[in-house]
Amino acid sequence: MKKNTHRPLVIAAVMASMAMVAIEATIVSTVMPRIASDLGGLGLYSWVFASFLLAQTAMTVVFGKLSDLYGRKPVMLTGIAIFLTGSVLCGFAWSMPAMIAFRLLQGIGAGAVQPMALTIVGDLYPARERGKVQGYLASVWAASSVLGPLAGGLIVSNFSWGWIFWINVPIGIAAAAGFWWFLHETPAVRRASIDIPGAILFTVGIAALMICLTEFGLGQPGVAWAWAGLFAVVALLFIAQERRAADPMVSLRLWGTRVMATLNGSALLGGMALMGATSFVPMYVQVVLGQTPVVAGLMLTMVTLGWPIGATLASRTFLRFGLWRLMIVGGVLLPLGTAVFALLEPGHPPMLAGVGSFLLGLGMGLVSLCSLIIIQESVDVAQRGIATASNVFSRNLGSALGAAFFGAVFNFGLARLHGGQSIPEDQLRHLLRESTVQAAADSVTRLALGGALHLTFVALLLTSVGTIVLALMLPRGGVIGSMREVPKAS
């Protein structure tokens, strides 16, 4: 970055761009029932979310690599332009397939914006200052998770639902203007060929994997296995391509190092744990503990309270205690939080679920910020984009894996505890709508549901224990001094 870059104004643009993506994730889920009622195609409901996550996950690493070749600014501006185009089109969607297609376009833009925001911060600030700024970015996601549902409810009550997408336009334009005027990069001097076959194979492979996981979650194992076969074939072709490419899209040597492998593995497990809690804690609080949907939602939002607190604590203490120790603390907090979920029983106060959510968020805040700093300080500037993107990609992939895996565990437990038969979806929806008094007649089903959720939480606990194991595998030392084993060139 050039010396005349205005860091505070660039960070304001970074926060605006991240807020644009973050609030979209929560505001759409709030208004989607209304959209589905207008557009029809209820059977495609889940694909409105899956298409966004699919495109975002697949393109994250591709844009990270392109930023190392052409600079952060052009990739960020391109990502914002794609995201805003998708947003405008989503607001004019005339059918559910059109909405899915435009959400996919949004996801492509988000795949550039999210990793570029983190990479730009890494370029602008040294490690000792970066943690504080990353804490600000964590607060953006926390605020968005609270403001998104509120804004969605207000918009759909007073205006057309299209405005939940169109409000991104002024925010995105302001962010793009900030990057255009205040972010000044040194012209890139690196000449490298673009690994187009590698980029195509990577995108197709991740798309196949995401569709496979989505189909498993929708209860379509035959279709899912077909996509799994495609993923396996493409993965073999991709590895062969990256081994012979002069400048590979994904450096297997870089991704396979001890630091990168352990931190990205930790991000993947953290994403799985977060998705498991997000999916099933509200259901337990509402159905088994007999609380209202509002209470269930409040218990889960404790994650968004713990995350920025954890990130802030890490940013203020890592120079004193070291990143390795804070990674261990975060790795311990994740299973502590999920252990609270596993110990929940009927009759327990719902606040226990809130405590578990807070511990989970606190651990995620510590682990995510420390992982990001370690990864960015472990590579040259020429590899910082792809390294940062790899961490974001791992967490997004973990979310997809978590949705499929814990959904499968839940369905298995439900069938096993309900006489070997699955509970019809209509009956599950009935339970979620019933009050505690009316639900007395459904006590057998409710008991089976509670047992299935308990089994899911045990699986969630076992998964989160892996974060401790991976944290212990990191090299010990100061802030960056023990991370020289990561190669400085592809």
Short mmCIF file of C-alpha atoms in Angstrom, two decimals, residues 37-298:
data_model
loop_
_atom_site.label_atom_id
_atom_site.label_comp_id
_atom_site.label_asym_id
_atom_site.label_seq_id
_atom_site.Cartn_x
_atom_site.Cartn_y
_atom_site.Cartn_z
CA SER A 37 -45.70 -16.59 -0.52
CA ASP A 38 -45.56 -13.99 -3.30
CA LEU A 39 -43.35 -15.87 -5.76
CA GLY A 40 -44.49 -19.43 -5.09
CA GLY A 41 -42.12 -22.36 -5.58
CA LEU A 42 -42.00 -23.29 -1.90
CA GLY A 43 -40.16 -26.50 -2.79
CA LEU A 44 -37.17 -24.37 -3.85
CA TYR A 45 -37.16 -22.38 -0.60
CA SER A 46 -33.87 -23.72 0.77
CA TRP A 47 -32.06 -23.06 -2.52
CA VAL A 48 -32.44 -19.32 -2.02
CA PHE A 49 -29.92 -19.68 0.81
CA ALA A 50 -27.94 -22.60 -0.62
CA SER A 51 -27.22 -20.81 -3.92
CA PHE A 52 -25.74 -17.81 -2.12
CA LEU A 53 -23.55 -19.97 0.14
CA LEU A 54 -22.51 -22.19 -2.78
CA ALA A 55 -21.31 -19.27 -4.91
CA GLN A 56 -19.66 -17.47 -2.00
CA THR A 57 -17.73 -20.54 -0.88
CA ALA A 58 -16.63 -21.54 -4.37
CA MET A 59 -15.43 -18.08 -5.39
CA THR A 60 -13.68 -17.04 -2.16
CA VAL A 61 -10.39 -18.76 -2.98
CA VAL A 62 -10.52 -17.73 -6.65
CA PHE A 63 -10.85 -14.05 -5.78
CA GLY A 64 -8.17 -14.39 -3.11
CA LYS A 65 -5.73 -15.64 -5.71
CA LEU A 66 -6.71 -12.93 -8.21
CA SER A 67 -6.08 -10.27 -5.57
CA ASP A 68 -2.51 -11.53 -5.16
CA LEU A 69 -2.00 -11.14 -8.92
CA TYR A 70 -3.87 -7.89 -9.65
CA GLY A 71 -4.26 -6.13 -6.30
CA ARG A 72 -6.95 -5.87 -3.63
CA LYS A 73 -8.65 -2.72 -4.94
CA PRO A 74 -9.79 -3.97 -8.38
CA VAL A 75 -11.00 -7.28 -6.91
CA MET A 76 -12.91 -5.51 -4.13
CA LEU A 77 -14.54 -3.06 -6.56
CA THR A 78 -15.46 -5.93 -8.87
CA GLY A 79 -16.97 -7.85 -5.97
CA ILE A 80 -19.05 -4.87 -4.85
CA ALA A 81 -20.29 -4.29 -8.41
CA ILE A 82 -21.35 -7.95 -8.77
CA PHE A 83 -23.01 -7.97 -5.35
CA LEU A 84 -24.99 -4.78 -6.07
CA THR A 85 -26.06 -6.07 -9.49
CA GLY A 86 -27.35 -9.25 -7.85
CA SER A 87 -29.10 -7.20 -5.16
CA VAL A 88 -30.95 -4.99 -7.64
CA LEU A 89 -32.04 -8.02 -9.66
CA CYS A 90 -33.19 -9.89 -6.54
CA GLY A 91 -35.53 -7.02 -5.75
CA PHE A 92 -37.14 -7.42 -9.19
CA ALA A 93 -37.28 -11.25 -9.11
CA TRP A 94 -40.49 -12.55 -10.73
CA SER A 95 -40.19 -16.21 -9.69
CA MET A 96 -38.35 -18.44 -7.26
CA PRO A 97 -35.89 -19.75 -9.93
CA ALA A 98 -35.09 -16.14 -10.84
CA MET A 99 -34.54 -15.31 -7.17
CA ILE A 100 -32.19 -18.30 -6.82
CA ALA A 101 -30.18 -17.21 -9.88
CA PHE A 102 -29.84 -13.63 -8.64
CA ARG A 103 -28.91 -14.81 -5.12
CA LEU A 104 -26.16 -16.89 -6.71
CA LEU A 105 -24.89 -13.70 -8.36
CA GLN A 106 -24.95 -12.00 -4.96
CA GLY A 107 -22.93 -14.88 -3.54
CA ILE A 108 -20.25 -14.46 -6.20
CA GLY A 109 -19.85 -10.83 -5.15
CA ALA A 110 -19.77 -11.78 -1.47
CA GLY A 111 -17.02 -14.27 -2.30
CA ALA A 112 -14.83 -11.29 -3.23
CA VAL A 113 -15.94 -8.75 -0.62
CA GLN A 114 -15.48 -10.83 2.55
CA PRO A 115 -11.89 -12.07 2.05
CA MET A 116 -10.78 -8.77 0.47
CA ALA A 117 -11.99 -6.79 3.47
CA LEU A 118 -9.87 -8.93 5.81
CA THR A 119 -6.89 -8.90 3.45
CA ILE A 120 -6.93 -5.11 3.07
CA VAL A 121 -6.81 -4.77 6.85
CA GLY A 122 -3.83 -7.15 6.87
CA ASP A 123 -2.06 -5.00 4.28
CA LEU A 124 -2.73 -1.69 6.04
CA TYR A 125 -1.91 -2.57 9.64
CA PRO A 126 1.01 -4.40 11.30
CA ALA A 127 0.14 -7.37 13.52
CA ARG A 128 0.22 -5.40 16.77
CA GLU A 129 -2.43 -2.96 15.47
CA ARG A 130 -4.43 -5.35 13.31
CA GLY A 131 -6.16 -7.17 16.13
CA LYS A 132 -7.95 -4.02 17.27
CA VAL A 133 -9.29 -3.34 13.78
CA GLN A 134 -10.39 -6.97 13.36
CA GLY A 135 -12.33 -6.52 16.59
CA TYR A 136 -14.22 -3.66 14.94
CA LEU A 137 -15.08 -5.91 12.01
CA ALA A 138 -16.37 -8.60 14.38
CA SER A 139 -18.69 -6.01 15.93
CA VAL A 140 -20.09 -5.29 12.45
CA TRP A 141 -21.24 -8.91 12.14
CA ALA A 142 -22.67 -8.85 15.65
CA ALA A 143 -24.63 -5.65 15.02
CA SER A 144 -25.87 -6.94 11.67
CA SER A 145 -27.24 -10.11 13.25
CA VAL A 146 -29.40 -7.97 15.53
CA LEU A 147 -30.34 -5.18 13.10
CA GLY A 148 -31.02 -7.49 10.14
CA PRO A 149 -34.22 -9.15 11.45
CA LEU A 150 -35.46 -5.81 12.84
CA ALA A 151 -34.87 -4.00 9.56
CA GLY A 152 -36.44 -6.85 7.60
CA GLY A 153 -39.58 -6.73 9.70
CA LEU A 154 -39.91 -2.95 9.36
CA ILE A 155 -39.33 -2.98 5.59
CA VAL A 156 -41.76 -5.77 4.80
CA SER A 157 -44.42 -4.12 6.99
CA ASN A 158 -44.21 -0.73 5.28
CA PHE A 159 -42.67 -1.24 1.84
CA SER A 160 -42.18 -3.81 -0.89
CA TRP A 161 -39.89 -6.71 0.09
CA GLY A 162 -37.64 -5.67 -2.80
CA TRP A 163 -36.22 -2.93 -0.58
CA ILE A 164 -34.43 -5.49 1.61
CA PHE A 165 -32.14 -5.95 -1.40
CA TRP A 166 -32.15 -2.39 -2.73
CA ILE A 167 -30.93 -0.88 0.55
CA ASN A 168 -27.57 -2.44 -0.31
CA VAL A 169 -27.13 -0.01 -3.21
CA PRO A 170 -26.31 3.20 -1.27
CA ILE A 171 -24.15 1.27 1.19
CA GLY A 172 -22.23 -0.45 -1.60
CA ILE A 173 -21.76 2.75 -3.58
CA ALA A 174 -20.42 4.54 -0.49
CA ALA A 175 -18.01 1.67 0.19
CA ALA A 176 -16.83 1.57 -3.42
CA ALA A 177 -16.26 5.34 -3.38
CA GLY A 178 -14.17 4.97 -0.23
CA PHE A 179 -11.96 2.35 -1.83
CA TRP A 180 -11.72 4.27 -5.11
CA TRP A 181 -10.65 7.57 -3.56
CA PHE A 182 -8.70 6.56 -0.46
CA LEU A 183 -7.12 3.13 -1.08
CA HIS A 184 -3.88 3.59 -3.03
CA GLU A 185 -1.93 0.44 -3.87
CA THR A 186 1.57 0.13 -5.20
CA PRO A 187 1.30 -1.11 -8.81
CA ALA A 188 1.80 -4.85 -8.97
CA VAL A 189 5.14 -5.93 -10.43
CA ARG A 190 4.46 -9.65 -10.28
CA ARG A 191 3.97 -11.38 -13.60
CA ALA A 192 2.28 -14.75 -13.48
CA SER A 193 0.07 -16.88 -15.65
CA ILE A 194 -3.50 -17.38 -14.53
CA ASP A 195 -4.33 -20.97 -13.71
CA ILE A 196 -7.66 -20.92 -15.55
CA PRO A 197 -8.10 -24.75 -15.61
CA GLY A 198 -7.39 -24.85 -11.87
CA ALA A 199 -9.92 -22.07 -11.17
CA ILE A 200 -12.60 -23.82 -13.23
CA LEU A 201 -11.97 -27.23 -11.63
CA PHE A 202 -11.94 -25.72 -8.14
CA THR A 203 -15.23 -23.88 -8.72
CA VAL A 204 -16.93 -26.94 -10.25
CA GLY A 205 -15.64 -29.20 -7.48
CA ILE A 206 -16.79 -26.98 -4.63
CA ALA A 207 -20.13 -26.41 -6.35
CA ALA A 208 -20.59 -30.20 -6.65
CA LEU A 209 -19.69 -30.67 -2.98
CA MET A 210 -22.07 -27.94 -1.82
CA ILE A 211 -24.94 -29.30 -3.92
CA CYS A 212 -24.18 -32.78 -2.59
CA LEU A 213 -24.41 -31.55 1.00
CA THR A 214 -27.59 -29.59 0.25
CA GLU A 215 -29.28 -32.61 -1.34
CA PHE A 216 -28.35 -34.78 1.64
CA GLY A 217 -29.94 -32.16 3.89
CA LEU A 218 -33.08 -32.18 1.74
CA GLY A 219 -33.35 -35.96 2.05
CA GLN A 220 -32.33 -36.80 -1.52
CA PRO A 221 -29.49 -39.35 -1.04
CA GLY A 222 -29.58 -40.66 -4.62
CA VAL A 223 -29.04 -37.24 -6.16
CA ALA A 224 -26.51 -36.40 -3.43
CA TRP A 225 -24.36 -39.46 -4.18
CA ALA A 226 -24.32 -38.57 -7.88
CA TRP A 227 -22.95 -35.13 -7.04
CA ALA A 228 -20.47 -36.73 -4.62
CA GLY A 229 -19.15 -38.87 -7.47
CA LEU A 230 -18.70 -35.77 -9.63
CA PHE A 231 -16.85 -34.05 -6.79
CA ALA A 232 -14.48 -37.02 -6.40
CA VAL A 233 -13.62 -37.02 -10.11
CA VAL A 234 -13.11 -33.26 -10.26
CA ALA A 235 -11.01 -33.32 -7.08
CA LEU A 236 -8.58 -35.82 -8.65
CA LEU A 237 -8.34 -33.71 -11.82
CA PHE A 238 -7.82 -30.58 -9.73
CA ILE A 239 -4.95 -32.09 -7.72
CA ALA A 240 -3.27 -33.24 -10.93
CA GLN A 241 -3.67 -29.76 -12.46
CA GLU A 242 -2.29 -27.94 -9.40
CA ARG A 243 0.76 -30.21 -9.25
CA ARG A 244 1.81 -29.30 -12.78
CA ALA A 245 0.66 -25.65 -12.96
CA ALA A 246 3.44 -23.06 -12.99
CA ASP A 247 1.47 -20.74 -10.71
CA PRO A 248 -1.36 -22.87 -9.23
CA MET A 249 -4.67 -21.40 -8.16
CA VAL A 250 -4.31 -23.30 -4.89
CA SER A 251 -0.75 -24.02 -3.82
CA LEU A 252 -0.90 -27.51 -2.31
CA ARG A 253 2.49 -26.85 -0.72
CA LEU A 254 1.15 -23.73 1.01
CA TRP A 255 -2.16 -25.25 2.12
CA GLY A 256 -0.44 -28.39 3.37
CA THR A 257 1.90 -26.69 5.83
CA ARG A 258 1.44 -27.26 9.53
CA VAL A 259 0.19 -23.75 10.31
CA MET A 260 -2.21 -23.44 7.38
CA ALA A 261 -3.60 -26.96 7.72
CA THR A 262 -4.25 -26.71 11.46
CA LEU A 263 -5.76 -23.21 11.37
CA ASN A 264 -7.98 -23.94 8.38
CA GLY A 265 -9.02 -27.20 10.01
CA SER A 266 -9.91 -25.26 13.15
CA ALA A 267 -11.94 -22.79 11.06
CA LEU A 268 -13.80 -25.69 9.43
CA LEU A 269 -14.69 -27.29 12.78
CA GLY A 270 -15.67 -23.90 14.19
CA GLY A 271 -18.00 -23.33 11.23
CA MET A 272 -19.56 -26.74 11.80
CA ALA A 273 -20.10 -26.05 15.51
CA LEU A 274 -21.64 -22.66 14.82
CA MET A 275 -24.03 -24.07 12.23
CA GLY A 276 -25.03 -26.92 14.56
CA ALA A 277 -25.86 -24.50 17.37
CA THR A 278 -27.68 -22.09 15.05
CA SER A 279 -29.83 -24.89 13.63
CA PHE A 280 -30.79 -26.84 16.74
CA VAL A 281 -30.48 -24.74 19.92
CA PRO A 282 -33.58 -22.63 19.14
CA MET A 283 -35.55 -25.82 18.42
CA TYR A 284 -34.56 -27.33 21.78
CA VAL A 285 -35.42 -24.19 23.72
CA GLN A 286 -38.78 -23.83 22.01
CA VAL A 287 -39.98 -27.43 21.79
CA VAL A 288 -38.30 -29.23 24.70
CA LEU A 289 -37.98 -26.40 27.22
CA GLY A 290 -41.38 -25.01 26.21
CA GLN A 291 -40.29 -21.43 25.61
CA THR A 292 -41.52 -18.91 23.05
CA PRO A 293 -39.73 -18.32 19.73
CA VAL A 294 -38.61 -14.92 21.06
CA VAL A 295 -36.86 -16.53 24.02
CA ALA A 296 -35.32 -19.16 21.76
CA GLY A 297 -33.97 -16.45 19.48
CA LEU A 298 -32.57 -14.45 22.38
#
